[in-house]
CSV table of C-alpha atoms in Angstrom, one decimal:
chain,number,residue,atom,x,y,z
A,1,UNK,CA,2.0,34.5,8.1
A,2,UNK,CA,0.4,36.9,5.7
A,3,UNK,CA,-3.4,37.2,5.2
A,4,UNK,CA,-5.2,34.5,3.3
A,5,UNK,CA,-5.6,36.6,0.2
A,6,UNK,CA,-1.9,37.2,-0.1
A,7,UNK,CA,-1.3,33.4,0.0
A,8,UNK,CA,-3.9,32.4,-2.5
A,9,UNK,CA,-1.7,30.6,-5.0
A,10,UNK,CA,0.2,28.8,-2.3
A,11,UNK,CA,-3.1,27.7,-0.6
A,12,UNK,CA,-4.5,26.4,-3.9
A,13,UNK,CA,-1.3,24.4,-4.4
A,14,UNK,CA,-1.5,22.9,-0.9
A,15,UNK,CA,-5.2,22.0,-1.3
A,16,UNK,CA,-4.4,20.4,-4.6
A,17,UNK,CA,-1.8,18.4,-3.0
A,18,UNK,CA,-4.2,17.5,-0.2
A,19,UNK,CA,-6.7,16.0,-2.7
A,20,UNK,CA,-3.8,14.2,-4.4
A,21,UNK,CA,-2.8,12.6,-1.2
A,22,UNK,CA,-6.3,11.4,-0.6
A,23,UNK,CA,-6.4,9.9,-4.1
A,24,UNK,CA,-3.1,8.1,-3.4
A,25,UNK,CA,-4.5,6.6,-0.2
A,26,UNK,CA,-7.5,5.4,-2.0
A,27,UNK,CA,-5.4,3.8,-4.8
A,28,UNK,CA,-3.3,2.2,-2.0
A,29,UNK,CA,-6.5,0.8,-0.5
A,30,UNK,CA,-7.5,-0.7,-3.9
A,31,UNK,CA,-4.0,-2.0,-4.3
A,32,UNK,CA,-4.2,-3.9,-1.1
A,33,UNK,CA,-7.8,-5.2,-1.5
A,34,UNK,CA,-6.9,-6.5,-5.0
A,35,UNK,CA,-3.8,-8.1,-3.7
A,36,UNK,CA,-1.7,-6.1,-6.2
A,37,UNK,CA,1.1,-4.7,-4.0
A,38,UNK,CA,3.7,-7.3,-4.8
A,39,UNK,CA,3.1,-7.4,-8.6
A,40,UNK,CA,6.1,-5.1,-9.4
A,41,UNK,CA,9.2,-6.7,-8.0
A,42,UNK,CA,11.7,-3.9,-8.9
A,43,UNK,CA,12.1,-0.3,-8.0
A,44,UNK,CA,13.2,1.8,-11.0
A,45,UNK,CA,12.6,5.5,-10.1
A,46,UNK,CA,12.8,6.7,-13.8
A,47,UNK,CA,12.3,3.7,-16.1
A,48,UNK,CA,9.7,2.3,-13.7
A,49,UNK,CA,7.4,5.2,-14.6
A,50,UNK,CA,6.5,3.4,-17.7
A,51,UNK,CA,4.7,0.0,-17.8
A,52,UNK,CA,6.0,-2.8,-20.0
A,53,UNK,CA,5.8,-1.6,-23.5
A,54,UNK,CA,5.6,-5.0,-25.5
A,55,UNK,CA,4.6,-8.6,-24.9
A,56,UNK,CA,8.2,-9.6,-24.3
A,57,UNK,CA,8.6,-7.0,-21.5
A,58,UNK,CA,5.3,-8.1,-20.1
A,59,UNK,CA,6.4,-11.7,-19.9
A,60,UNK,CA,9.7,-10.8,-18.3
A,61,UNK,CA,7.8,-8.8,-15.6
A,62,UNK,CA,5.5,-11.8,-15.1
A,63,UNK,CA,8.3,-14.2,-14.8
A,64,UNK,CA,9.9,-12.1,-12.0
A,65,UNK,CA,6.5,-12.2,-10.3
A,66,UNK,CA,6.4,-15.9,-10.6
A,67,UNK,CA,9.5,-16.1,-8.3
A,68,UNK,CA,7.9,-14.9,-5.2
A,69,UNK,CA,5.7,-16.8,-2.7
A,70,UNK,CA,2.5,-14.9,-3.6
A,71,UNK,CA,2.4,-16.4,-7.1
A,72,UNK,CA,3.7,-19.9,-6.1
A,73,UNK,CA,1.2,-20.4,-3.2
A,74,UNK,CA,-1.7,-18.1,-4.0
A,75,UNK,CA,-1.9,-17.0,-7.6
A,76,UNK,CA,-0.2,-19.9,-9.6
A,77,UNK,CA,-3.3,-20.0,-11.7
A,78,UNK,CA,-2.8,-16.5,-13.0
A,79,UNK,CA,-2.6,-15.9,-16.7
A,80,UNK,CA,-0.7,-13.0,-18.2
A,81,UNK,CA,-4.0,-11.0,-18.3
A,82,UNK,CA,-4.6,-11.6,-14.7
A,83,UNK,CA,-1.0,-10.4,-13.9
A,84,UNK,CA,-1.7,-7.3,-16.0
A,85,UNK,CA,-4.6,-6.4,-13.8
A,86,UNK,CA,-2.8,-6.4,-10.5
A,87,UNK,CA,0.3,-4.9,-12.1
A,88,UNK,CA,-1.9,-1.9,-13.2
A,89,UNK,CA,-2.9,-1.0,-9.7
A,90,UNK,CA,0.6,-1.1,-8.2
A,91,UNK,CA,1.9,0.8,-11.2
A,92,UNK,CA,-0.8,3.4,-10.9
A,93,UNK,CA,0.0,3.7,-7.1
A,94,UNK,CA,3.6,4.3,-7.8
A,95,UNK,CA,3.2,6.6,-10.7
A,96,UNK,CA,0.7,8.7,-8.8
A,97,UNK,CA,3.3,9.1,-6.1
A,98,UNK,CA,5.8,10.3,-8.8
A,99,UNK,CA,3.2,12.7,-10.2
A,100,UNK,CA,2.6,14.1,-6.6
A,101,UNK,CA,6.3,14.7,-6.2
A,102,UNK,CA,6.4,16.8,-9.3
A,103,UNK,CA,3.2,18.8,-8.3
A,104,UNK,CA,4.9,19.5,-5.0
A,105,UNK,CA,8.4,20.3,-6.1
A,106,UNK,CA,8.0,22.4,-9.2
A,107,UNK,CA,5.5,24.9,-7.8
A,108,UNK,CA,7.5,25.1,-4.7
A,109,UNK,CA,10.6,26.2,-6.8
A,110,UNK,CA,8.4,28.7,-8.6
A,111,UNK,CA,7.0,30.1,-5.4
A,112,UNK,CA,10.4,30.4,-4.0
A,113,UNK,CA,11.9,32.2,-6.9
A,114,UNK,CA,8.9,34.6,-7.1
A,115,UNK,CA,9.1,35.3,-3.3
A,116,UNK,CA,5.5,34.0,-2.7
A,117,UNK,CA,6.8,31.8,0.1
A,118,UNK,CA,7.7,33.9,3.2
A,119,UNK,CA,10.5,33.0,5.5
A,120,UNK,CA,8.2,31.5,8.1
A,121,UNK,CA,6.8,29.1,5.6
A,122,UNK,CA,10.2,27.6,4.6
A,123,UNK,CA,10.6,25.2,7.6
A,124,UNK,CA,7.1,23.8,7.4
A,125,UNK,CA,7.7,23.3,3.6
A,126,UNK,CA,10.9,21.3,4.4
A,127,UNK,CA,9.0,19.3,6.9
A,128,UNK,CA,6.4,18.6,4.3
A,129,UNK,CA,8.9,17.3,1.8
A,130,UNK,CA,10.7,15.2,4.5
A,131,UNK,CA,7.4,13.6,5.4
A,132,UNK,CA,6.7,12.9,1.7
A,133,UNK,CA,10.1,11.4,1.1
A,134,UNK,CA,9.7,9.3,4.3
A,135,UNK,CA,6.4,8.0,3.1
A,136,UNK,CA,7.9,6.9,-0.2
A,137,UNK,CA,10.7,5.1,1.5
A,138,UNK,CA,8.4,3.3,3.9
A,139,UNK,CA,6.3,2.2,0.9
A,140,UNK,CA,9.3,0.7,-0.9
A,141,UNK,CA,10.6,-0.9,2.3
A,142,UNK,CA,7.2,-2.4,2.8
A,143,UNK,CA,6.9,-3.8,-0.7
A,144,UNK,CA,10.5,-5.1,-0.5
A,145,UNK,CA,9.9,-7.1,2.6
A,146,UNK,CA,7.2,-9.0,0.9
A,147,UNK,CA,9.3,-10.1,-2.1
A,148,UNK,CA,10.5,-13.4,-0.8
A,149,UNK,CA,9.6,-17.1,-0.8
A,150,UNK,CA,7.5,-17.1,2.4
A,151,UNK,CA,5.2,-14.2,2.5
A,152,UNK,CA,1.8,-14.2,0.5
A,153,UNK,CA,1.2,-10.5,1.4
A,154,UNK,CA,3.0,-7.6,2.9
A,155,UNK,CA,2.8,-7.6,6.7
A,156,UNK,CA,-0.3,-5.8,7.9
A,157,UNK,CA,1.8,-4.2,10.6
A,158,UNK,CA,4.0,-2.6,7.9
A,159,UNK,CA,0.9,-1.7,6.0
A,160,UNK,CA,-0.5,0.1,9.0
A,161,UNK,CA,2.8,2.1,9.4
A,162,UNK,CA,2.6,3.0,5.7
A,163,UNK,CA,-1.1,4.0,6.0
A,164,UNK,CA,-0.6,6.0,9.2
A,165,UNK,CA,2.4,7.9,7.8
A,166,UNK,CA,0.3,8.8,4.7
A,167,UNK,CA,-2.5,10.2,7.0
A,168,UNK,CA,0.1,12.2,9.1
A,169,UNK,CA,1.3,13.7,5.9
A,170,UNK,CA,-2.3,14.4,4.9
A,171,UNK,CA,-3.2,16.1,8.2
A,172,UNK,CA,0.1,18.1,8.1
A,173,UNK,CA,-0.7,19.5,4.6
A,174,UNK,CA,-4.2,20.2,5.8
A,175,UNK,CA,-3.1,22.1,8.9
A,176,UNK,CA,-0.5,24.0,7.0
A,177,UNK,CA,-3.1,25.0,4.4
A,178,UNK,CA,-5.6,26.1,7.1
A,179,UNK,CA,-3.0,28.3,8.7
A,180,UNK,CA,-2.7,30.1,5.4
A,181,UNK,CA,-6.4,30.2,4.5
A,182,UNK,CA,-8.5,30.6,7.7
A,183,UNK,CA,-9.1,34.1,9.1
A,184,UNK,CA,-7.6,34.3,12.6
A,185,UNK,CA,-10.9,35.7,13.8
A,186,UNK,CA,-12.5,32.4,13.3
A,187,UNK,CA,-10.1,30.7,15.7
A,188,UNK,CA,-11.9,30.5,19.1
A,189,UNK,CA,-10.8,29.9,22.6
A,190,UNK,CA,-12.9,27.0,23.7
A,191,UNK,CA,-10.7,24.7,25.8
A,192,UNK,CA,-13.5,22.3,26.6
A,193,UNK,CA,-14.1,21.5,23.0
A,194,UNK,CA,-10.3,21.5,22.3
A,195,UNK,CA,-9.9,18.8,25.1
A,196,UNK,CA,-12.6,16.6,23.7
A,197,UNK,CA,-11.0,17.0,20.2
A,198,UNK,CA,-7.7,15.9,21.4
A,199,UNK,CA,-9.1,12.8,23.1
A,200,UNK,CA,-11.1,12.1,19.9
A,201,UNK,CA,-7.9,12.2,17.8
A,202,UNK,CA,-6.2,9.8,20.2
A,203,UNK,CA,-8.9,7.2,19.9
A,204,UNK,CA,-9.2,7.8,16.2
A,205,UNK,CA,-5.5,7.2,15.9
A,206,UNK,CA,-5.9,3.6,17.1
A,207,UNK,CA,-9.0,3.1,15.1
A,208,UNK,CA,-7.3,3.9,11.9
A,209,UNK,CA,-4.5,1.6,12.8
A,210,UNK,CA,-7.1,-1.2,13.2
A,211,UNK,CA,-8.7,-0.1,9.9
A,212,UNK,CA,-5.3,-0.9,8.3
A,213,UNK,CA,-5.2,-4.2,10.1
A,214,UNK,CA,-8.7,-5.0,8.9
A,215,UNK,CA,-7.6,-4.4,5.3
A,216,UNK,CA,-4.3,-6.0,5.7
A,217,UNK,CA,-5.6,-9.2,7.2
A,218,UNK,CA,-8.9,-9.1,5.2
A,219,UNK,CA,-10.4,-9.5,8.6
A,220,UNK,CA,-14.0,-8.8,7.4
A,221,UNK,CA,-14.0,-12.4,6.1
A,222,UNK,CA,-13.9,-13.7,9.7
A,223,UNK,CA,-17.3,-12.4,10.6
A,224,UNK,CA,-20.0,-11.2,8.2
A,225,UNK,CA,-22.9,-10.4,10.5
A,226,UNK,CA,-24.0,-7.3,12.4
A,227,UNK,CA,-24.6,-6.1,15.1
A,228,UNK,CA,-23.5,-9.4,16.5
A,229,UNK,CA,-20.2,-11.1,15.5
A,230,UNK,CA,-21.0,-14.6,14.1
A,231,UNK,CA,-24.1,-14.6,16.4
A,232,UNK,CA,-22.4,-13.4,19.6
A,233,UNK,CA,-21.7,-10.1,21.3
A,234,UNK,CA,-18.4,-11.6,22.6
A,235,UNK,CA,-17.4,-13.8,19.7
A,236,UNK,CA,-15.8,-17.2,19.8
A,237,UNK,CA,-12.3,-17.4,18.8
A,238,UNK,CA,-10.9,-14.4,20.6
A,239,UNK,CA,-7.7,-14.8,22.9
A,240,UNK,CA,-6.6,-17.8,21.0
A,241,UNK,CA,-3.3,-16.7,19.4
A,242,UNK,CA,-1.1,-17.6,22.4
A,243,UNK,CA,-0.5,-14.1,23.8
A,244,UNK,CA,-2.2,-10.8,24.3
A,245,UNK,CA,-0.1,-8.8,21.8
A,246,UNK,CA,-0.4,-11.6,19.2
A,247,UNK,CA,-4.1,-11.8,19.7
A,248,UNK,CA,-4.8,-8.0,19.3
A,249,UNK,CA,-2.6,-7.7,16.3
A,250,UNK,CA,-3.0,-11.0,14.4
A,251,UNK,CA,-6.3,-12.7,15.4
A,252,UNK,CA,-8.9,-11.8,12.8
A,253,UNK,CA,-11.9,-12.1,15.1
A,254,UNK,CA,-10.1,-9.9,17.8
A,255,UNK,CA,-9.1,-7.3,15.3
A,256,UNK,CA,-12.6,-7.0,14.0
A,257,UNK,CA,-14.0,-6.9,17.5
A,258,UNK,CA,-11.7,-4.0,18.5
A,259,UNK,CA,-12.4,-2.1,15.2
A,260,UNK,CA,-16.1,-2.3,15.7
A,261,UNK,CA,-15.8,-1.5,19.5
A,262,UNK,CA,-13.6,1.6,18.8
A,263,UNK,CA,-16.2,2.8,16.3
A,264,UNK,CA,-18.9,2.8,19.0
A,265,UNK,CA,-16.7,4.4,21.6
A,266,UNK,CA,-15.8,7.2,19.1
A,267,UNK,CA,-19.5,8.1,19.0
A,268,UNK,CA,-19.4,9.2,22.7
A,269,UNK,CA,-16.9,12.1,22.4
A,270,UNK,CA,-18.3,13.1,19.0
A,271,UNK,CA,-21.9,13.4,20.4
A,272,UNK,CA,-20.6,15.2,23.6
A,273,UNK,CA,-18.6,17.6,21.4
A,274,UNK,CA,-21.6,18.3,19.3
A,275,UNK,CA,-23.8,18.9,22.4
A,276,UNK,CA,-21.3,21.3,24.0
A,277,UNK,CA,-20.7,23.2,20.7
A,278,UNK,CA,-24.4,24.3,20.5
A,279,UNK,CA,-23.7,27.4,22.6
A,280,UNK,CA,-21.2,28.8,20.2
A,281,UNK,CA,-22.1,32.0,18.4
A,282,UNK,CA,-24.0,31.0,15.2
A,283,UNK,CA,-21.9,33.3,13.1
A,284,UNK,CA,-18.7,31.4,13.8
A,285,UNK,CA,-17.3,28.9,11.3
A,286,UNK,CA,-17.0,26.3,14.1
A,287,UNK,CA,-20.7,26.5,14.8
A,288,UNK,CA,-21.6,26.2,11.2
A,289,UNK,CA,-19.4,23.1,10.8
A,290,UNK,CA,-20.4,21.4,13.9
A,291,UNK,CA,-22.9,19.0,12.1
A,292,UNK,CA,-20.2,17.7,9.6
A,293,UNK,CA,-18.2,15.4,12.0
A,294,UNK,CA,-21.4,13.9,13.4
A,295,UNK,CA,-22.8,13.2,9.8
A,296,UNK,CA,-19.5,11.8,8.5
A,297,UNK,CA,-19.2,9.5,11.6
A,298,UNK,CA,-22.6,7.8,11.0
A,299,UNK,CA,-22.1,7.6,7.3
A,300,UNK,CA,-18.7,5.9,8.1
A,301,UNK,CA,-20.3,3.4,10.5
A,302,UNK,CA,-23.0,2.6,7.9
A,303,UNK,CA,-20.4,2.0,5.2
A,304,UNK,CA,-18.5,-0.2,7.7
A,305,UNK,CA,-21.6,-2.3,8.4
A,306,UNK,CA,-22.5,-2.6,4.7
A,307,UNK,CA,-18.9,-3.8,4.0
A,308,UNK,CA,-19.3,-6.5,6.5
A,309,UNK,CA,-22.7,-7.6,5.4
A,310,UNK,CA,-21.8,-7.6,1.7
A,311,UNK,CA,-18.6,-9.6,2.2
A,312,UNK,CA,-18.8,-13.0,0.7
A,313,UNK,CA,-15.7,-14.8,-0.6
A,314,UNK,CA,-14.0,-11.4,-0.9
A,315,UNK,CA,-14.4,-7.9,0.5
A,316,UNK,CA,-16.5,-5.8,-1.8
A,317,UNK,CA,-14.2,-3.2,-3.4
A,318,UNK,CA,-16.7,-0.4,-3.7
A,319,UNK,CA,-17.8,-0.5,0.0
A,320,UNK,CA,-14.2,-0.9,1.1
A,321,UNK,CA,-12.9,2.1,-0.8
A,322,UNK,CA,-15.9,4.3,0.2
A,323,UNK,CA,-15.3,3.3,3.8
A,324,UNK,CA,-11.7,4.3,3.6
A,325,UNK,CA,-12.6,7.7,1.8
A,326,UNK,CA,-15.2,8.7,4.3
A,327,UNK,CA,-12.8,7.7,7.2
A,328,UNK,CA,-10.3,10.3,5.7
A,329,UNK,CA,-12.9,13.0,5.6
A,330,UNK,CA,-14.0,12.2,9.2
A,331,UNK,CA,-10.3,12.5,10.2
A,332,UNK,CA,-10.0,15.9,8.4
A,333,UNK,CA,-13.2,17.1,10.0
A,334,UNK,CA,-11.8,16.4,13.4
A,335,UNK,CA,-8.5,18.1,12.6
A,336,UNK,CA,-10.5,21.1,11.3
A,337,UNK,CA,-12.5,21.4,14.5
A,338,UNK,CA,-9.4,21.2,16.5
A,339,UNK,CA,-7.8,23.9,14.4
A,340,UNK,CA,-10.8,26.2,14.9
A,341,UNK,CA,-10.9,25.6,18.7
A,342,UNK,CA,-7.2,26.1,19.4
A,343,UNK,CA,-7.4,29.9,20.2
A,344,UNK,CA,-5.7,31.4,23.3
A,345,UNK,CA,-7.5,33.3,26.1
A,346,UNK,CA,-7.8,37.0,25.7
A,347,UNK,CA,-6.0,38.6,28.6
């Protein structure tokens, strides 16, 4: 690929897309925590870009919502104004996705026509669009699965798939942008750090899945103490779902126990990586950046603790959203350090 200077416009476009994906994930988190995901019961790609434009249209949308289980068994007390609140978040989530599609497609066409996209960028661009389309399809399938007379919420398993596919798209865009914007001289051959990075990403993969489980199950409600879990290090109520798989995926106490445990485990490779990276040349970008993952990790753990301690009858939205946001930043910091340590040995 060409030098960073030659790819400046494409790089700016990719980083704008990166920020937009992060905003979309945050809106998705708010949508889940406010229970708004099933408020729009239809998928209209064009007409659906606009909310109901008059009181009659609002009432029709509300009547359709009244037909599903979430209203009948959970929100039967809702007024039209209550419905408008949850409708807003789901509408914003969908419309931001539409807006992202336009931001990705039209500049891509422009860059293609003006020959700003080289041949070796075409395949990664196609993969990017396929991942984006897949993410949209997963989102609609997820919502559609909850529009019935049994489910109060969308399955947290499907939510985790939707969340993880969004993060894969986020990391892919970030990696692609880094390849176009980082000078190759900054990419070092440090196999020991690369190995730790890869292990860290593997653990983080499962931790992020359990973060989605925490949000999807509202598992913070099951234990609101720290560092103990309801007064115990090994909490009461684990291994009670009738099977190992059911317990680690559906038991609120178990899910929270695993999520907390993985956070502590992640500290180990991060601190080892930080210690081993001290010998890097101080002029390298990797050495200058080495403090960032450590800082983000401890901020993330602090936000997780504050979220649990401030949970009463519901999960505090502000802490929950900040926890998700810093989690994304930490993920990107790990991807960035992996990118900078992936160099090949000089023969």
